[in-house]
XYZ file of C-alpha atoms in Angstrom:
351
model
C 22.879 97.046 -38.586
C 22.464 94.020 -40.323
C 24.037 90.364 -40.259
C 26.254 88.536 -42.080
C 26.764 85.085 -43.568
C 26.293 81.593 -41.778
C 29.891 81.521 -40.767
C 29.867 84.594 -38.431
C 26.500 83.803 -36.234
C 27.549 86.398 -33.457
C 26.689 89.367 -36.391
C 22.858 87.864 -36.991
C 20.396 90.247 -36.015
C 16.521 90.143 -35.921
C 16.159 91.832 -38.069
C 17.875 89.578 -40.988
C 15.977 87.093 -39.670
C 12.577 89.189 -39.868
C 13.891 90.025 -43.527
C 14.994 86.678 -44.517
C 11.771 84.853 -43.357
C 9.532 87.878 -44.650
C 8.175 88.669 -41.251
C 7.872 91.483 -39.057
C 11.134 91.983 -36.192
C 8.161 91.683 -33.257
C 7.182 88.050 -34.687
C 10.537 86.851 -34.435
C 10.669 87.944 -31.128
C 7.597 86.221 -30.009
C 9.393 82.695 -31.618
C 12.287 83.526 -29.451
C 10.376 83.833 -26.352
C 8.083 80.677 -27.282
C 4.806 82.970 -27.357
C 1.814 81.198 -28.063
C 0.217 83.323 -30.474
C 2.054 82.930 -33.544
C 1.279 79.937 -36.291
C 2.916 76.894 -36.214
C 3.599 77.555 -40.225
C 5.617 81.319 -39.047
C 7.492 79.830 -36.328
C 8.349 76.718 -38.380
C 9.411 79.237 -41.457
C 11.547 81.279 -38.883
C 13.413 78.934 -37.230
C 14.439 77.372 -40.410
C 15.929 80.859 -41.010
C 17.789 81.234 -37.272
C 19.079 77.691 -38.213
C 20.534 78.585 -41.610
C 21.745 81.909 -40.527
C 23.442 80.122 -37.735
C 21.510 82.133 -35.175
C 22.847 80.962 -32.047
C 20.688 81.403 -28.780
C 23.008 82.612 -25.959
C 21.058 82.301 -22.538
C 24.479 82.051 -20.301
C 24.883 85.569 -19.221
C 20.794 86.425 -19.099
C 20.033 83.664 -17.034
C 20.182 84.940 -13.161
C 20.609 88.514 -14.597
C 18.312 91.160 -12.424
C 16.851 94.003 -14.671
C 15.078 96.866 -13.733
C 11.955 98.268 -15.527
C 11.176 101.985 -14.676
C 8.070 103.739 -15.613
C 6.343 107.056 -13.980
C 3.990 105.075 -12.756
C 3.051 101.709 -11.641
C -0.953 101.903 -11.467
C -2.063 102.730 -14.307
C -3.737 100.233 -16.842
C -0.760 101.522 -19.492
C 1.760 100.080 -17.580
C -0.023 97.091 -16.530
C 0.721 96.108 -20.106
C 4.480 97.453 -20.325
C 4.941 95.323 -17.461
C 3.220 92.080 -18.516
C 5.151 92.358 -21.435
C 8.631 92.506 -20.167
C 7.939 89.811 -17.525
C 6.901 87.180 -19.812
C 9.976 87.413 -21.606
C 12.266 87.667 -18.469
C 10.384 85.021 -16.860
C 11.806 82.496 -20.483
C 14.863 83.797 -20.152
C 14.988 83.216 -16.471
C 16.116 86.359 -15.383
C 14.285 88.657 -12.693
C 12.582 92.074 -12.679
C 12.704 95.298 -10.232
C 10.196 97.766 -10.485
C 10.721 101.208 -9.841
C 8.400 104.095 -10.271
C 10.104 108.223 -11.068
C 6.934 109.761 -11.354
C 9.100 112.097 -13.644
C 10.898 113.790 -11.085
C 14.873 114.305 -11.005
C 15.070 113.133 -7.442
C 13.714 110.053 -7.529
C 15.769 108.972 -10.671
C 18.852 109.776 -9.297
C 17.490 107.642 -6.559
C 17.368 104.917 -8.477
C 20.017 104.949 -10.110
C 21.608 104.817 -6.935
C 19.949 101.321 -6.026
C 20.506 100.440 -9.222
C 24.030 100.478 -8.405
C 23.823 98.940 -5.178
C 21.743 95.710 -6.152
C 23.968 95.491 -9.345
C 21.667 95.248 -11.914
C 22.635 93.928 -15.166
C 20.357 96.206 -16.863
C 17.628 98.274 -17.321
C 14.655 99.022 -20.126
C 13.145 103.076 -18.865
C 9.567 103.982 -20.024
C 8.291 106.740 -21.050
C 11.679 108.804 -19.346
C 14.017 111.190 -19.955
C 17.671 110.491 -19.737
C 20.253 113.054 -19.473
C 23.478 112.919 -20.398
C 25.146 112.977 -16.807
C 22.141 109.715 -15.625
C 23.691 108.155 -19.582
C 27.043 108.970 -18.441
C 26.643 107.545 -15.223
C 24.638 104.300 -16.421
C 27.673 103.621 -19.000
C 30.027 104.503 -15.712
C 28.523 101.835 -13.954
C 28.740 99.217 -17.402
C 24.762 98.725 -17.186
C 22.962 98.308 -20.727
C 19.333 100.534 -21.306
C 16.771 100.691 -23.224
C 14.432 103.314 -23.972
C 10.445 102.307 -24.225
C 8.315 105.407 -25.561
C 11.299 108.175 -24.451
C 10.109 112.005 -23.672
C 12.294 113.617 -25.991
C 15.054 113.037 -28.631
C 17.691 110.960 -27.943
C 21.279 110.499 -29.272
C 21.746 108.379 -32.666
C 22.775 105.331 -30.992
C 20.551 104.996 -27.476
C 18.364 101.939 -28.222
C 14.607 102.831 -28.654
C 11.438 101.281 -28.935
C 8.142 102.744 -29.709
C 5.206 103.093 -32.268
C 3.969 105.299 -35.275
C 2.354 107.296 -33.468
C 2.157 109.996 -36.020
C 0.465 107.373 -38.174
C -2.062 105.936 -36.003
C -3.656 109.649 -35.187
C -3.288 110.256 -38.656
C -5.532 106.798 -39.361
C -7.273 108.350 -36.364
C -8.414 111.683 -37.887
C -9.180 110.216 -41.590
C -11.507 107.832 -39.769
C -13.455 110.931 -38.530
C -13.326 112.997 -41.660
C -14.607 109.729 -43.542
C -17.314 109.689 -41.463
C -18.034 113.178 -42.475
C -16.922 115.042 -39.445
C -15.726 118.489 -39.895
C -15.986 120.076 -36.237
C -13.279 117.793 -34.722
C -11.378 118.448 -31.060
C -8.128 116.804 -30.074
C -7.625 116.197 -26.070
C -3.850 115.769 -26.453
C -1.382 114.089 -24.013
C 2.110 115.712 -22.233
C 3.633 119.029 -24.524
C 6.989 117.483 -23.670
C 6.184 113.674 -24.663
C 7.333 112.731 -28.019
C 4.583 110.883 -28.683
C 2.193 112.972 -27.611
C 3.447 115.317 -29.698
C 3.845 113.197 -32.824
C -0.128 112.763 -32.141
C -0.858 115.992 -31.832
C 1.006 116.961 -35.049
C -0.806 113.801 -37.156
C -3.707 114.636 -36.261
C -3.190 118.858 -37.230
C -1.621 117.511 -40.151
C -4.713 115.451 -41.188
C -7.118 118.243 -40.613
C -5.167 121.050 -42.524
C -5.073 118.719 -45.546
C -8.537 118.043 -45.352
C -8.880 122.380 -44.737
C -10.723 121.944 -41.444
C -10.027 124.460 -39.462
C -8.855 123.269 -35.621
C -8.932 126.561 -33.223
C -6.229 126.319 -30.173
C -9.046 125.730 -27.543
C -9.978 122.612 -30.021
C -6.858 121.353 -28.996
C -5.392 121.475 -25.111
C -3.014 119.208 -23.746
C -2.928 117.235 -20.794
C -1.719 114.472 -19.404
C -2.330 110.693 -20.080
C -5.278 109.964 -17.506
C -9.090 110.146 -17.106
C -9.045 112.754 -14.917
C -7.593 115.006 -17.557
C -9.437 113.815 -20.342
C -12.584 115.310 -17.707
C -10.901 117.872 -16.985
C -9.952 119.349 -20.375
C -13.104 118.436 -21.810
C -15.381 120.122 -19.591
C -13.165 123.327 -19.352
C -13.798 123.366 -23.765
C -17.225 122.823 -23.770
C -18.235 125.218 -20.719
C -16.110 127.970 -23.207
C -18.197 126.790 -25.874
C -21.467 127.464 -23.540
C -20.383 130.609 -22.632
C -20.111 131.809 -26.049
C -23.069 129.485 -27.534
C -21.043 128.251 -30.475
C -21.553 124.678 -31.274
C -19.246 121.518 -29.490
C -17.064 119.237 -31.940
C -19.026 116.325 -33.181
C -16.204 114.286 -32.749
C -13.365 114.017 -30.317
C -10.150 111.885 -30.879
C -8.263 111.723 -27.747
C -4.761 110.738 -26.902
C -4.919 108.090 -25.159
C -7.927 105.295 -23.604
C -7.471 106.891 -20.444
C -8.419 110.165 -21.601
C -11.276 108.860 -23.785
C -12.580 107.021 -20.812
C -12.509 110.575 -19.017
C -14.443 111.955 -21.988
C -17.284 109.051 -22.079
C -17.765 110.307 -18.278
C -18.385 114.033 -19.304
C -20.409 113.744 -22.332
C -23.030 111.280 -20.268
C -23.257 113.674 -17.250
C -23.822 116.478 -19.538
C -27.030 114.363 -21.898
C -24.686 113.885 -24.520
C -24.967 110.688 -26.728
C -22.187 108.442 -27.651
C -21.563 108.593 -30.841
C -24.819 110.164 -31.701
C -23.954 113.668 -30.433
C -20.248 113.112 -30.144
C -17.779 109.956 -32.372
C -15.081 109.531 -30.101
C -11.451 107.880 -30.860
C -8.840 107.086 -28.184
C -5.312 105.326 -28.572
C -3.602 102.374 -27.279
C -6.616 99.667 -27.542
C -6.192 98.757 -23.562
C -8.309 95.857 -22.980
C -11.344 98.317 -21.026
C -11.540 99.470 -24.437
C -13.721 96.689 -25.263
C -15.947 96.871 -21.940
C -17.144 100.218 -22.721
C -20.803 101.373 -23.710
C -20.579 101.652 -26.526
C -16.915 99.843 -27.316
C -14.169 102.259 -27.967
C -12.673 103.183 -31.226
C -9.283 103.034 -30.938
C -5.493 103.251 -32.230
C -4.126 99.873 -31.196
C -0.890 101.014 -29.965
C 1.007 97.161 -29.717
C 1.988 98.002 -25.639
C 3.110 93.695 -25.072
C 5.164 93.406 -28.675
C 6.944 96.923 -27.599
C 7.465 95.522 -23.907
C 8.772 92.542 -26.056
C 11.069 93.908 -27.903
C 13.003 95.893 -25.817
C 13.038 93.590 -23.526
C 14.365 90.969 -25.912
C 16.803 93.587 -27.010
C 18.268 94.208 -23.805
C 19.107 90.465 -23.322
C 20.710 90.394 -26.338
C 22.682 93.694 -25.502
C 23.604 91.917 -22.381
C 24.709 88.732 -24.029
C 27.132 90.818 -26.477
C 25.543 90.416 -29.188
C 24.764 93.012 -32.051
C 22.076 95.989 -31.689
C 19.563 95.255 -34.997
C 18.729 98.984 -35.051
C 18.726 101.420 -32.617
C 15.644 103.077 -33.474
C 12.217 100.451 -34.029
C 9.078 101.556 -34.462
C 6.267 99.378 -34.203
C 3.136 99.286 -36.538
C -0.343 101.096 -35.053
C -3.897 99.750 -36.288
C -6.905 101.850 -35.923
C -9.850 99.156 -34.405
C -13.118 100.475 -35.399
C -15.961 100.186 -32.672
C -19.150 101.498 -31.753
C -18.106 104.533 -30.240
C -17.520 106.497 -33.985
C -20.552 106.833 -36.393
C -21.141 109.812 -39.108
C -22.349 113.449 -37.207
C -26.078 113.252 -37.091
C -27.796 116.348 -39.037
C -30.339 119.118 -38.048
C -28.762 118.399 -34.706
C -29.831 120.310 -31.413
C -27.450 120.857 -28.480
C -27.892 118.864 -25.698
C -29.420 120.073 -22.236
């Protein structure tokens, strides 16, 4: 959707704004929630814009408002950044936060959506969830806004979402690894029934077919989005590869930090040198990345500007004014570390 002239401020949208003062729809969300870390000369530039738009800030309805933030889980470094993310712009807009954890199961979501109900929450952002139509149906029975952070699965046309390119970043992922002149290249992939998982999975096949390197289905197991299946599912491949005495990958991307993390534990209890025996790649750029030995390689998936957004979105929603576009997608970066470097040659396999 897109906004109209000065004299109808109630139809401006981010993202004429982002258009108008040629930046990106997650900048002028940081300027609306006073972050810190964007220029003077960029917020100056899109103010001016909000003011000749006649972008009018509503707070009147968001301020008090209680709105829930639901995730699988609650413990895991991930959603120690969805969470930051969403309470630094509730916390401006003066509006409160519940937590609730699913943990993916159908119970505990209907339980939830049961105290949802009873606290009479104004709305609710769900991460990394799947939402039927009868917990839609019953969210719209019960007039409560949503929006969708990261969802499982396909969603109808006009459900707000927020999430990344994923596709992308594992495709920036896999060239990285080719350009280093890695053929022999393994994928530990997230969830089968995650979207983004799967939008991984199929960037990073897609990279290695057009590059003709072959990836056998052993090369390429999914899991889920922890370190104890990144162990898990890398051990089980390269015991396989023992048994048989072909040669491991020389270079692992994996689908999340997590997972990588799980990884750098298997290759060092099995002699196995980072990156000199194995490159290895995660995704998401959590900030451990940076305390491991060597530093991760990473995707940097933008987890506080997608916490951000929706969360910004949802006030709007809730203050009645205009959805920019249902479906945003927020740039990935590969961050090149010390954990990728080109295959060594004449190699032997470690003991």
């Amino acid at each position: 959707m897109t906004g109209q002239s000065p004299e109808s401020p109630g139809r401006v949208t981010l993202t004429t704004i982002a258009s108008e003062a040629g930046v990106s729809v997650s900048t002028v969300s940081k300027v609306l929630n006073g972050r810190s870390d964007v220029s003077t000369d960029t917020k100056e530039r899109v103010e001016a814009v909000m003011d000749h738009l006649g972008y009018q800030r509503r707070p009147a309805r968001r301020r008090g408002a209680v709105i829930d933030l639901v995730l699988n889980e609650l413990d895991s470094l991930w959603s120690v950044e969805i969470i930051r993310g969403v309470d630094e712009v509730l916390h401006a807009a003066g509006a409160s936060m519940v937590l609730s954890a699913v943990h993916g199961r159908s119970s505990d979501t209907r339980e939830w959506i049961d105290q949802l109900a009873a606290r009479r929450s104004n709305g609710a952002i769900l991460v990394v969830s799947e939402l039927t139509p009868q917990q839609r149906r019953r969210l719209t029975a019960l007039d409560v806004p949503f929006v969708l952070l990261d969802p499982v699965g396909s969603v109808e046309a006009l459900v707000p979402t927020v999430g990344a390119t994923n596709w992308a970043g594992a495709v920036s992922a896999t060239e990285h690894l080719i350009e280093l002149g890695h053929t022999r290249i393994a994928h530990l992939a997230g969830p089968r029934q995650v979207l983004c998982s799967r939008a991984r999975a199929d960037g990073f096949r897609a990279t290695m077919e057009a590059a003709e390197l072959p990836v056998p289905e052993a090369w390429a197991p999914h899991g889920e989005f922890n370190d104890a299946s990144g162990r898990t599912e890398l051990a089980r491949l390269l015991d396989s590869l023992d048994a048989s005495g072909e040669d491991p990958p020389t270079a692992l991307f994996a689908a999340s930090d997590l997972q990588a993390l799980g990884a750098f534990e298997v290759l060092r209890d099995r002699g196995y040198a980072i990156p000199g025996d194995m490159s290895i790649v995660g995704f998401d750029d959590l900030p451990v990345a940076r305390w491991t030995h060597p530093a991760l390689t990473t995707v940097r998936q933008p987890l506080l500007d997608m916490a951000s957004v929706a969360a910004n979105a949802l006030l709007r929603i809730i203050d009645g004014e205009p959805v920019d576009q249902f479906r945003l997608e927020l740039a990935t970066q590969l961050v090149v570390r010390g954990s990728t470097a080109p295959p060594r040659k004449n190699t032997t396999r470690p003991s």
